[in-house]
mmCIF file of C-alpha atoms in Angstrom:
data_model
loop_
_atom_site.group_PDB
_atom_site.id
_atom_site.type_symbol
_atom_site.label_atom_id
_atom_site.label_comp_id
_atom_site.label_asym_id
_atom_site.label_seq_id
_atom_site.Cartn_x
_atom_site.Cartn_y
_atom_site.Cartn_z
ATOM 1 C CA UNK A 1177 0.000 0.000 0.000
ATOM 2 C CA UNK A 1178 1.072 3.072 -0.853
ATOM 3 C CA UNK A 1179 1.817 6.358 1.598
ATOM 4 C CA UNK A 1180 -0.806 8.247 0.291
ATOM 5 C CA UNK A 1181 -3.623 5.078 0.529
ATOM 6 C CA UNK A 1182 -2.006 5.238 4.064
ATOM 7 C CA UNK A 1183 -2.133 8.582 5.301
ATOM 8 C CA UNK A 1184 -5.791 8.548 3.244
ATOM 9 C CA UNK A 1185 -7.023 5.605 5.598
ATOM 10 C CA UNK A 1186 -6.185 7.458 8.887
ATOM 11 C CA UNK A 1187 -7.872 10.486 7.768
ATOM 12 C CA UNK A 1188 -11.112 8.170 7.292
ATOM 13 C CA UNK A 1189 -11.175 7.326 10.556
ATOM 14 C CA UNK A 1190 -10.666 10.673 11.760
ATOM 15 C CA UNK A 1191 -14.128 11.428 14.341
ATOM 16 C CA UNK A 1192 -15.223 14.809 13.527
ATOM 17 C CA UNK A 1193 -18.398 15.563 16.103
ATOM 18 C CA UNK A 1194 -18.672 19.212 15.381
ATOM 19 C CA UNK A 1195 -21.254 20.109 12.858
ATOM 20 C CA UNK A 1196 -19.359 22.833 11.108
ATOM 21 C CA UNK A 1197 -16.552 20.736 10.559
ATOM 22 C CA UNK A 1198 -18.314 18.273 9.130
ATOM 23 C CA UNK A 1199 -20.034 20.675 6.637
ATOM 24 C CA UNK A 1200 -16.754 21.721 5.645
ATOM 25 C CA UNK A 1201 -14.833 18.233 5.354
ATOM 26 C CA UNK A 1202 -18.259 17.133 2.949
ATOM 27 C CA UNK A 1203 -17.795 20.665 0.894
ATOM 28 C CA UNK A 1204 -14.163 19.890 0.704
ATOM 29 C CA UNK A 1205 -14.562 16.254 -1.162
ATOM 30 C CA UNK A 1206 -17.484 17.544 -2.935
ATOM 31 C CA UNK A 1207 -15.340 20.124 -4.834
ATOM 32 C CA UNK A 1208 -12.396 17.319 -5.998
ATOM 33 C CA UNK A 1209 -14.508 14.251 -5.921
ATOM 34 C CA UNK A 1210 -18.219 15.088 -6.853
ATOM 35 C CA UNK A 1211 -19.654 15.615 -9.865
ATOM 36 C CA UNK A 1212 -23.825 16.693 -11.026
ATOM 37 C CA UNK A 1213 -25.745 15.014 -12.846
ATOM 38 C CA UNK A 1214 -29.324 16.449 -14.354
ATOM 39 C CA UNK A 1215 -32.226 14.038 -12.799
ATOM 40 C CA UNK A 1216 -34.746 14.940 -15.239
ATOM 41 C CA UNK A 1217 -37.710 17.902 -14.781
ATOM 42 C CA UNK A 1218 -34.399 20.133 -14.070
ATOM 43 C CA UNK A 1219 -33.621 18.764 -11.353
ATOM 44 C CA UNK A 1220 -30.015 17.867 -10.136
ATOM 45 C CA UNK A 1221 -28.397 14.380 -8.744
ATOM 46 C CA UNK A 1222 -25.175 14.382 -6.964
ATOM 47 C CA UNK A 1223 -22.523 11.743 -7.144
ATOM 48 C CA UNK A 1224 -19.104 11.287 -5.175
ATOM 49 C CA UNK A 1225 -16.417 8.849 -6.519
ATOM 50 C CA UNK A 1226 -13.273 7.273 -4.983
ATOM 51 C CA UNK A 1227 -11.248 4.360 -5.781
ATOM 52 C CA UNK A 1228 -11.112 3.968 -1.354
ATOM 53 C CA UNK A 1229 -13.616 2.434 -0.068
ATOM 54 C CA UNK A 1230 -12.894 3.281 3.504
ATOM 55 C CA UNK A 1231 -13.650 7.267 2.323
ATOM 56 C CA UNK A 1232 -17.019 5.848 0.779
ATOM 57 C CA UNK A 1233 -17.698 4.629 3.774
ATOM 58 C CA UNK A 1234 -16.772 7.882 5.654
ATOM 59 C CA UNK A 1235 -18.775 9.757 3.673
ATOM 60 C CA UNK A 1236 -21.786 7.172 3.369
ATOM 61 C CA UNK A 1237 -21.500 8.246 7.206
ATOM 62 C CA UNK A 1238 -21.287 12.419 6.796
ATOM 63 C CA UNK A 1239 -23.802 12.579 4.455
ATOM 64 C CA UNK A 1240 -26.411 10.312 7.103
ATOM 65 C CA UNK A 1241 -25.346 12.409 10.201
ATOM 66 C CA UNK A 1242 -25.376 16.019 8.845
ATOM 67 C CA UNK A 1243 -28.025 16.257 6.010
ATOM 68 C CA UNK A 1244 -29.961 12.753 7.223
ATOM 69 C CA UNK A 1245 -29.799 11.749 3.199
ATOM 70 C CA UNK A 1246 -29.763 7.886 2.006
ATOM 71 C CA UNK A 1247 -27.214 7.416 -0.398
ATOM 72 C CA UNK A 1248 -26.897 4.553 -3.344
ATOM 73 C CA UNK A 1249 -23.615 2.642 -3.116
ATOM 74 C CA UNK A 1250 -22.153 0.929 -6.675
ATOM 75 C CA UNK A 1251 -19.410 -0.677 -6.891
ATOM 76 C CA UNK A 1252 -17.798 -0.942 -10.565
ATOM 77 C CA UNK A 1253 -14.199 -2.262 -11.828
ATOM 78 C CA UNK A 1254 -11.924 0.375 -12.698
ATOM 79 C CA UNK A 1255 -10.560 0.986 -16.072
ATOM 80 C CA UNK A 1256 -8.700 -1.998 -17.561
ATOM 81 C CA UNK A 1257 -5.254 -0.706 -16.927
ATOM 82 C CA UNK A 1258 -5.676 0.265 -13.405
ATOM 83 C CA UNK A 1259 -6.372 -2.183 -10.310
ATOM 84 C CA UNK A 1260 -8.882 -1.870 -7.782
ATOM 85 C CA UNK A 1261 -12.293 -0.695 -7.695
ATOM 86 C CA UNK A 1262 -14.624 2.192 -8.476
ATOM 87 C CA UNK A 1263 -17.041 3.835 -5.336
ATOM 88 C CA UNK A 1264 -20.113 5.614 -6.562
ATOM 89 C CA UNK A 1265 -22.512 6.971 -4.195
ATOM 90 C CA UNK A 1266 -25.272 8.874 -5.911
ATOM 91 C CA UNK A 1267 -27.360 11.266 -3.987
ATOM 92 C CA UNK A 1268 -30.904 11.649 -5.876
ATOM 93 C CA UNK A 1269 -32.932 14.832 -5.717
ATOM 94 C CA UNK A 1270 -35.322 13.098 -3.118
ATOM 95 C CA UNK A 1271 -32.801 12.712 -0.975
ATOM 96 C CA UNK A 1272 -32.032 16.453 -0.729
ATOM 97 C CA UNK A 1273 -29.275 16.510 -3.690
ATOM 98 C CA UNK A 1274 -29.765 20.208 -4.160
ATOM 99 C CA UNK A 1275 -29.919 21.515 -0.490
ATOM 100 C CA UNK A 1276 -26.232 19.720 -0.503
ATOM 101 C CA UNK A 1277 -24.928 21.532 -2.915
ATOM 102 C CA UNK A 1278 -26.976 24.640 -1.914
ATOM 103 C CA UNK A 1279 -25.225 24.086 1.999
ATOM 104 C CA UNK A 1280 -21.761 23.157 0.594
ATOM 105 C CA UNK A 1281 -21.565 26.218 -1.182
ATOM 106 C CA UNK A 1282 -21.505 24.523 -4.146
ATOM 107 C CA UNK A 1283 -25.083 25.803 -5.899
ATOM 108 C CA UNK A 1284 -25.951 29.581 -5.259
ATOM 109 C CA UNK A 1285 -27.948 32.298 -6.496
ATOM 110 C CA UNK A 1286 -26.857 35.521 -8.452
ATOM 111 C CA UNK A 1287 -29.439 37.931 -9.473
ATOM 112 C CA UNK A 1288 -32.577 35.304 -9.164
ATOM 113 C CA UNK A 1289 -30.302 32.436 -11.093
ATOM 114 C CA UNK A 1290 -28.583 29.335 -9.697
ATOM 115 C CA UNK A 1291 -24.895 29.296 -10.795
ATOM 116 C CA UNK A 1292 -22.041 26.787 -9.704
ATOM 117 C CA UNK A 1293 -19.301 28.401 -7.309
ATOM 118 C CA UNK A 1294 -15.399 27.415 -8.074
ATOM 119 C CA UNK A 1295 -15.074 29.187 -5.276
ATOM 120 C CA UNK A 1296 -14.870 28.502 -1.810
ATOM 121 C CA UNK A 1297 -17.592 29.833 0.616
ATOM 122 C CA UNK A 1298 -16.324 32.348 3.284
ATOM 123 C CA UNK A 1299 -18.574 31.015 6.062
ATOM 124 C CA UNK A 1300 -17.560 27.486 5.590
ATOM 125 C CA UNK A 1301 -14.157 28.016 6.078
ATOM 126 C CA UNK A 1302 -14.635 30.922 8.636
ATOM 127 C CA UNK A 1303 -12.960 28.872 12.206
ATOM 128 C CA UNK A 1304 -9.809 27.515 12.181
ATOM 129 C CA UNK A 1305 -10.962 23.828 12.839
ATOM 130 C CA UNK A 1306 -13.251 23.764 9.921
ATOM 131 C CA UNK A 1307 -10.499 25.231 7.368
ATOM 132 C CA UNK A 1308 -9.072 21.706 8.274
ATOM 133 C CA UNK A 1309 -11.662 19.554 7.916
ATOM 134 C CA UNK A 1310 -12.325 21.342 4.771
ATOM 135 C CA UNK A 1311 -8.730 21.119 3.643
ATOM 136 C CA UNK A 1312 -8.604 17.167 5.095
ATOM 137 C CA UNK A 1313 -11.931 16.553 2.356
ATOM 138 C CA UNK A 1314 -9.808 18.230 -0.655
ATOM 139 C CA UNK A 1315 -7.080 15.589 0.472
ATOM 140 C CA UNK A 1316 -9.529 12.685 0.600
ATOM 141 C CA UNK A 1317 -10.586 13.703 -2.796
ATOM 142 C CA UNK A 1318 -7.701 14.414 -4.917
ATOM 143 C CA UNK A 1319 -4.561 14.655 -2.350
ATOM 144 C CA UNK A 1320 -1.279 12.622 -2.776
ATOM 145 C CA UNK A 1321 2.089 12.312 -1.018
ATOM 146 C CA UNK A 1322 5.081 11.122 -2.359
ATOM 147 C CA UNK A 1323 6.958 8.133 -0.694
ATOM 148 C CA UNK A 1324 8.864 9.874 2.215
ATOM 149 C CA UNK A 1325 12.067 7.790 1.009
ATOM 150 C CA UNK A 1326 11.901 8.736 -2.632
ATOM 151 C CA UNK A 1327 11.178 12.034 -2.496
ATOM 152 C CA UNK A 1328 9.278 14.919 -0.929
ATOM 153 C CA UNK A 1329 6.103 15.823 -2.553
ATOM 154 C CA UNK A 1330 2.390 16.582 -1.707
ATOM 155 C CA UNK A 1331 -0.418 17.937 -4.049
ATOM 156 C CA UNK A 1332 -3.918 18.452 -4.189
ATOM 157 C CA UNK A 1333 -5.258 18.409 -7.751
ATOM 158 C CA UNK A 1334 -8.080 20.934 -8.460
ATOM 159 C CA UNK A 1335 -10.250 21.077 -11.204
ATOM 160 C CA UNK A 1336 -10.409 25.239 -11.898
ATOM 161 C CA UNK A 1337 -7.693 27.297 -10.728
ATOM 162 C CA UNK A 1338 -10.238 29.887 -8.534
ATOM 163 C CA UNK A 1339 -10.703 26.604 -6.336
ATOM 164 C CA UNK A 1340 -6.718 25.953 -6.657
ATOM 165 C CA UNK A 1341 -5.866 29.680 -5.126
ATOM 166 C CA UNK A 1342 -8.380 29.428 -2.547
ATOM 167 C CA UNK A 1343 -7.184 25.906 -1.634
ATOM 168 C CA UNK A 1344 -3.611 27.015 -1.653
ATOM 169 C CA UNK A 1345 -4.415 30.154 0.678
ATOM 170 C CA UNK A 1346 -6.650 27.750 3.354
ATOM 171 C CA UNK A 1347 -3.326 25.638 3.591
ATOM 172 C CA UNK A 1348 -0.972 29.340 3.428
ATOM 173 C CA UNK A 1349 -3.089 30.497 6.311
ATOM 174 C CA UNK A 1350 -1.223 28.195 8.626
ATOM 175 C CA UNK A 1351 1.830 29.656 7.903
ATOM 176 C CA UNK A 1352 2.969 27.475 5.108
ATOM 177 C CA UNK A 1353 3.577 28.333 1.203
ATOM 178 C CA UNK A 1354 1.894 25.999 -0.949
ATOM 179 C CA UNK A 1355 1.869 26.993 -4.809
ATOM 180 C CA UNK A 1356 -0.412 26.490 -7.725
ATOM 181 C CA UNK A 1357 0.998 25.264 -10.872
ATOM 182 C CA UNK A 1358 -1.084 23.877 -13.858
ATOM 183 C CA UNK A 1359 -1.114 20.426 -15.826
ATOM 184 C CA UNK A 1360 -2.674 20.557 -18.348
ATOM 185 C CA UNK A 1361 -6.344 21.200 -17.712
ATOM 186 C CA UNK A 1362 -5.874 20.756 -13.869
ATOM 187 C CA UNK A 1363 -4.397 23.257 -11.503
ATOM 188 C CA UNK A 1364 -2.583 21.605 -8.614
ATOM 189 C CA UNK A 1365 -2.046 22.991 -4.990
ATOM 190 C CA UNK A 1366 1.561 21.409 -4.235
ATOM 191 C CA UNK A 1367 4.217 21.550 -1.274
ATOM 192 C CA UNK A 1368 8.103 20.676 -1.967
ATOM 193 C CA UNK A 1369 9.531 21.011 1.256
ATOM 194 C CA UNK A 1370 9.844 17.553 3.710
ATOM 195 C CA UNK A 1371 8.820 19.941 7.076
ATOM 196 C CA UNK A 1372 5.715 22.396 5.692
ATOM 197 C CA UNK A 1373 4.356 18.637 4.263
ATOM 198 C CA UNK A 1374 5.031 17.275 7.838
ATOM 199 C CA UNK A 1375 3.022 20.163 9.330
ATOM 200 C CA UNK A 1376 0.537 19.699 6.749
ATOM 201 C CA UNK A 1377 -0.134 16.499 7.827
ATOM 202 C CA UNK A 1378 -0.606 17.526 11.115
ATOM 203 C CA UNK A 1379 -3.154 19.785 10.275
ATOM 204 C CA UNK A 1380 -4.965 17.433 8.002
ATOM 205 C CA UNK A 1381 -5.300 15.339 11.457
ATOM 206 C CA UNK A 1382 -2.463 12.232 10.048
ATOM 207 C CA UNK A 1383 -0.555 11.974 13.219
ATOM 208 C CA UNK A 1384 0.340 8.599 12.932
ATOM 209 C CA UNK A 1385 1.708 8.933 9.443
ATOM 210 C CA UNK A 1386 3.420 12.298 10.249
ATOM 211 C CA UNK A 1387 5.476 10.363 12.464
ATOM 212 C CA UNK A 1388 6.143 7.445 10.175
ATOM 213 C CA UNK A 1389 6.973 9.719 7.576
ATOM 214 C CA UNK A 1390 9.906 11.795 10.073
ATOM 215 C CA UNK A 1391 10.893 8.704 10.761
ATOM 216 C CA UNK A 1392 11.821 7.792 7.440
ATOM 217 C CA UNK A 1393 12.613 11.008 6.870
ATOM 218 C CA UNK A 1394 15.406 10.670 9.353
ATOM 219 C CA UNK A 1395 17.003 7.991 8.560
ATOM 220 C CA UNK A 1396 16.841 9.112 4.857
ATOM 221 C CA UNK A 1397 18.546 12.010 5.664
ATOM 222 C CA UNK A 1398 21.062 10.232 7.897
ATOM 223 C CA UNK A 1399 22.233 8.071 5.245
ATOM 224 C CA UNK A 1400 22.627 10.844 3.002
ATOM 225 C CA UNK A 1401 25.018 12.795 4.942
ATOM 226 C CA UNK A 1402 27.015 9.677 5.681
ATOM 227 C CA UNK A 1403 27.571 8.889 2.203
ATOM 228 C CA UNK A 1404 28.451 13.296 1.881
ATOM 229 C CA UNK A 1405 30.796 12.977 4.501
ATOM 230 C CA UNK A 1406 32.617 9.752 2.724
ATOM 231 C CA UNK A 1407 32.889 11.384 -0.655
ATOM 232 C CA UNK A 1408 33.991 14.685 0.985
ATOM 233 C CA UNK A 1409 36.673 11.989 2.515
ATOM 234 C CA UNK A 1410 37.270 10.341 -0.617
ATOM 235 C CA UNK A 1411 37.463 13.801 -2.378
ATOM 236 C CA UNK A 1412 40.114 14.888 0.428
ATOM 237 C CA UNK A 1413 41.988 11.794 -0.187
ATOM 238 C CA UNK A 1414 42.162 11.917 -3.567
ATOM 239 C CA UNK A 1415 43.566 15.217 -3.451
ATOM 240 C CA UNK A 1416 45.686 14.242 -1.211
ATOM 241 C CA UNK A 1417 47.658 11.739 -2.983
ATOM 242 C CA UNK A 1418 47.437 13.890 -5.776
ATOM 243 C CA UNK A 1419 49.452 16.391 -4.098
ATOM 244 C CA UNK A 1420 52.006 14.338 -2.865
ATOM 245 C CA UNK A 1421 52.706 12.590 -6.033
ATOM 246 C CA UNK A 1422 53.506 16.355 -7.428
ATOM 247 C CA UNK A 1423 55.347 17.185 -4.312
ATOM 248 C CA UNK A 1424 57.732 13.568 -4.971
ATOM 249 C CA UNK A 1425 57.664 14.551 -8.760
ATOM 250 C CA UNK A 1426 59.322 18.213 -7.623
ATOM 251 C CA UNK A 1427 61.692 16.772 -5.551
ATOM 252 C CA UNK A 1428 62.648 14.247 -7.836
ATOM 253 C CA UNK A 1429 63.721 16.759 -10.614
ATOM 254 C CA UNK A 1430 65.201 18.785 -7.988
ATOM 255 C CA UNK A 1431 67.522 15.750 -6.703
ATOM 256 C CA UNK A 1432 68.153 14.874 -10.051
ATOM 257 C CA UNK A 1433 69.420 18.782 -11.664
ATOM 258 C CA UNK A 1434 70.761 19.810 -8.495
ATOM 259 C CA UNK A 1435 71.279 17.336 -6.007
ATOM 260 C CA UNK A 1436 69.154 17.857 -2.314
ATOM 261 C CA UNK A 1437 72.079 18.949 -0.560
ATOM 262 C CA UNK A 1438 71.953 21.969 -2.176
ATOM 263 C CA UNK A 1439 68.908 22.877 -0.481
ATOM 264 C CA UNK A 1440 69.201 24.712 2.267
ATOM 265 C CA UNK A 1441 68.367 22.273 5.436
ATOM 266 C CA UNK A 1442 64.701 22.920 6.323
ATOM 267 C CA UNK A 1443 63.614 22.031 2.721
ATOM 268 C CA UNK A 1444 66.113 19.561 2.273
ATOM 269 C CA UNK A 1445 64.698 18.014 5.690
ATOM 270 C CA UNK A 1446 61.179 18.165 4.293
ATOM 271 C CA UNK A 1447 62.119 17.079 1.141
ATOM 272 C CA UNK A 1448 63.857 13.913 2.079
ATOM 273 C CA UNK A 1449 60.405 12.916 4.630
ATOM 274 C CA UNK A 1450 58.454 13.317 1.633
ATOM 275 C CA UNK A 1451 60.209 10.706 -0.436
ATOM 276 C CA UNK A 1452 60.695 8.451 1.900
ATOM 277 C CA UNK A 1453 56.981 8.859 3.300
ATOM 278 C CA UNK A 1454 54.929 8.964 -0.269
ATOM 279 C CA UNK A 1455 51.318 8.693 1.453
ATOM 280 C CA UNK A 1456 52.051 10.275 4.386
ATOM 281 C CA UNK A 1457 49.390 13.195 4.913
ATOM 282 C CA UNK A 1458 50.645 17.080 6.226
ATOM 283 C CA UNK A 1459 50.293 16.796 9.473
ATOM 284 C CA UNK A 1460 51.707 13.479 9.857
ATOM 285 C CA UNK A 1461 54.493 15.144 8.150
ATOM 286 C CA UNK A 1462 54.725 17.886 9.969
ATOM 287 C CA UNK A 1463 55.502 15.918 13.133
ATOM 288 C CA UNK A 1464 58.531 13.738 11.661
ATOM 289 C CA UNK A 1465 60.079 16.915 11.284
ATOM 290 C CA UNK A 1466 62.920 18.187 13.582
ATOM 291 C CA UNK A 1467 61.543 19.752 15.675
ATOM 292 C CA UNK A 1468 57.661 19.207 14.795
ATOM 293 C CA UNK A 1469 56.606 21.795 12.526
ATOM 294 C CA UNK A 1470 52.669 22.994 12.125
ATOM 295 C CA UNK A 1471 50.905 21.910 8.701
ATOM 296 C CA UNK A 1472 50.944 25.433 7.494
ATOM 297 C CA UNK A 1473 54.979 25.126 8.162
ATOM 298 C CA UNK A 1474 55.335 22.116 6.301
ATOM 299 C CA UNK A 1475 53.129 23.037 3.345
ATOM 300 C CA UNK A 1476 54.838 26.677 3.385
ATOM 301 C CA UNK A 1477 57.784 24.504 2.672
ATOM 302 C CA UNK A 1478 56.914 22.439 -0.205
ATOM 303 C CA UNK A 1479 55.519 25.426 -2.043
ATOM 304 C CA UNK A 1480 58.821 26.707 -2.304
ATOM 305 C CA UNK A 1481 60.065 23.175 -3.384
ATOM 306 C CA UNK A 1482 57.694 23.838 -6.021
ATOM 307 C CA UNK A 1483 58.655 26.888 -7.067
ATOM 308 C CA UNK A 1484 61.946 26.198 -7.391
ATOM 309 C CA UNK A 1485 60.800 22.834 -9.195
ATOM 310 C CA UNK A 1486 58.940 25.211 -11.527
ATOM 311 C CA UNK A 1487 61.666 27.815 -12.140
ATOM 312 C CA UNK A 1488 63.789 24.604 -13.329
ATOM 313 C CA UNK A 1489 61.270 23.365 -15.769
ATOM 314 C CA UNK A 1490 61.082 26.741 -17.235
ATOM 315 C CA UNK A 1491 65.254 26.833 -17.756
ATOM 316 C CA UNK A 1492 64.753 23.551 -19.727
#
């Protein structure tokens, strides 16, 4: 099972006994997950889909306790190349389809005419603990999260981008920053970041997932500065013996144009540790010396073995 179909089941068993709240979770999977249908005579049937049918269930529960309607329950294969099931309930005009849609702010009335809102009704959102219900029914109907140890991603895909802004500022107004790009002919509320998606499913009401997901998140993150750290050490290392094969390759030409005992003794001294300690790093160096020089002393040293190895490359 995936994250998502995880974090999706605990937020289906989330008990919301405030009224409000559960106006505004209902509104919330209405707008990703419901669609209207025309009953005949004008009149208008509602339907809610999801491929979960723990979240049918949930909302085979709202729709009893808040608006007291009946729904019908079909269950239908999904499309040949995906697995699962298909969960319809259908909500018929008897059963108070419009008044839904009318309460949801869905359905409302301009002028003497019924129009459909995109956007989101002030007074459904208007307390803090129903902008999350409302925000945990967008997840229920369209939300996803990436696997926490392949990547960090969570998005909520709208169908209009008025919904999409007003989703994105409901989640912004709990001091995250969600954004709203488009695909195609969807507009999707996303976050990027591993710790606003953590808080986000904190708000949503995913506690035990929140914590799964820091979990992995932790150890992800653990292994990934290990392996930094050991190719920042393999790096150094590298360098390292790159540097003292240039340092022997100086010292070599020196010895062989000029002879070592022409150096004068400090470099000659540092010289002669170098060739006979090839792998030897700086400050190892710097301590066969005598007396014990710093790194800085020793490395002060073999840049002017360099430069002197450099001056007799350019004479021949």
């Amino acid at each position: 099972m995936s994250f998502s179909a995880d974090v999706k089941k605990e937020l289906s068993r989330v008990e919301e006994l405030k009224k409000c709240c559960m106006l505004a979770e209902i509104s919330g999977f209405l707008r990703l997950s419901g669609s209207i249908q025309l009953a005949g005579g004008g009149k208008l049937s509602l339907k809610l889909t999801t491929e979960d049918p723990a979240i049918a269930r949930l909302f085979l529960r709202r729709m009893k306790a808040y608006f007291g309607a009946s729904c019908s329950l079909r269950v239908e294969e999904n499309a040949p190349l995906k697995k699962g099931r298909v969960y319809e309930l259908t909500i018929s005009p008897e059963e108070g389809s419009e008044l839904i849609l009318r309460e949801t702010g869905i359905l409302l009335v301009k002028e003497g005419y019924n129009y459909f809102s995109e956007e989101v009704l002030d007074s459904i959102v208007k307390k803090k603990c129903c902008k999350r219900a409302f925000l945990r029914g967008v997840f229920l109907g369209g939300g996803t999260v990436s696997q926490p140890d392949k990547g960090y991603h969570l998005d909520m895909v709208c169908d209009s981008e008025a919904l999409a802004n007003d989703v994105r500022k409901l989640v912004n107004s709990f001091g995250l920053k969600a954004k709203v790009v488009q695909r195609r002919n969807k507009f999707v509320v996303y976050l990027k970041e591993a710790e606003q998606i953590c808080d986000l499913l904190g708000i949503l009401g995913a506690h035990t997932q929140l914590l799964e997901y820091q979990n992995v998140r932790i150890v992800k993150e653990a292994k990934n500065l290990t392996n930094r750290i050991a190719n920042c050490e393999n790096a150094n290392m590298d360098r390292a013996a790159a540097n003292a094969a240039r340092q022997r390759e100086d010292i070599l030409l020196i010895r062989e144009k000029m002879g070592l005992e022409e150096l004068e003794e400090g470099l000659r001294q540092v010289a002669e540790l170098r060739l006979s300690h090839p792998e030897t790093s700086l400050a190892e160096l710097a301590q066969l010396v005598d007396p014990p020089l710093t790194k800085s002393g020793v490395n002060g040293r073999l840049r002017k073995i360099h430069a002197l190895a450099e001056a007799i490359r350019l004479e021949n």
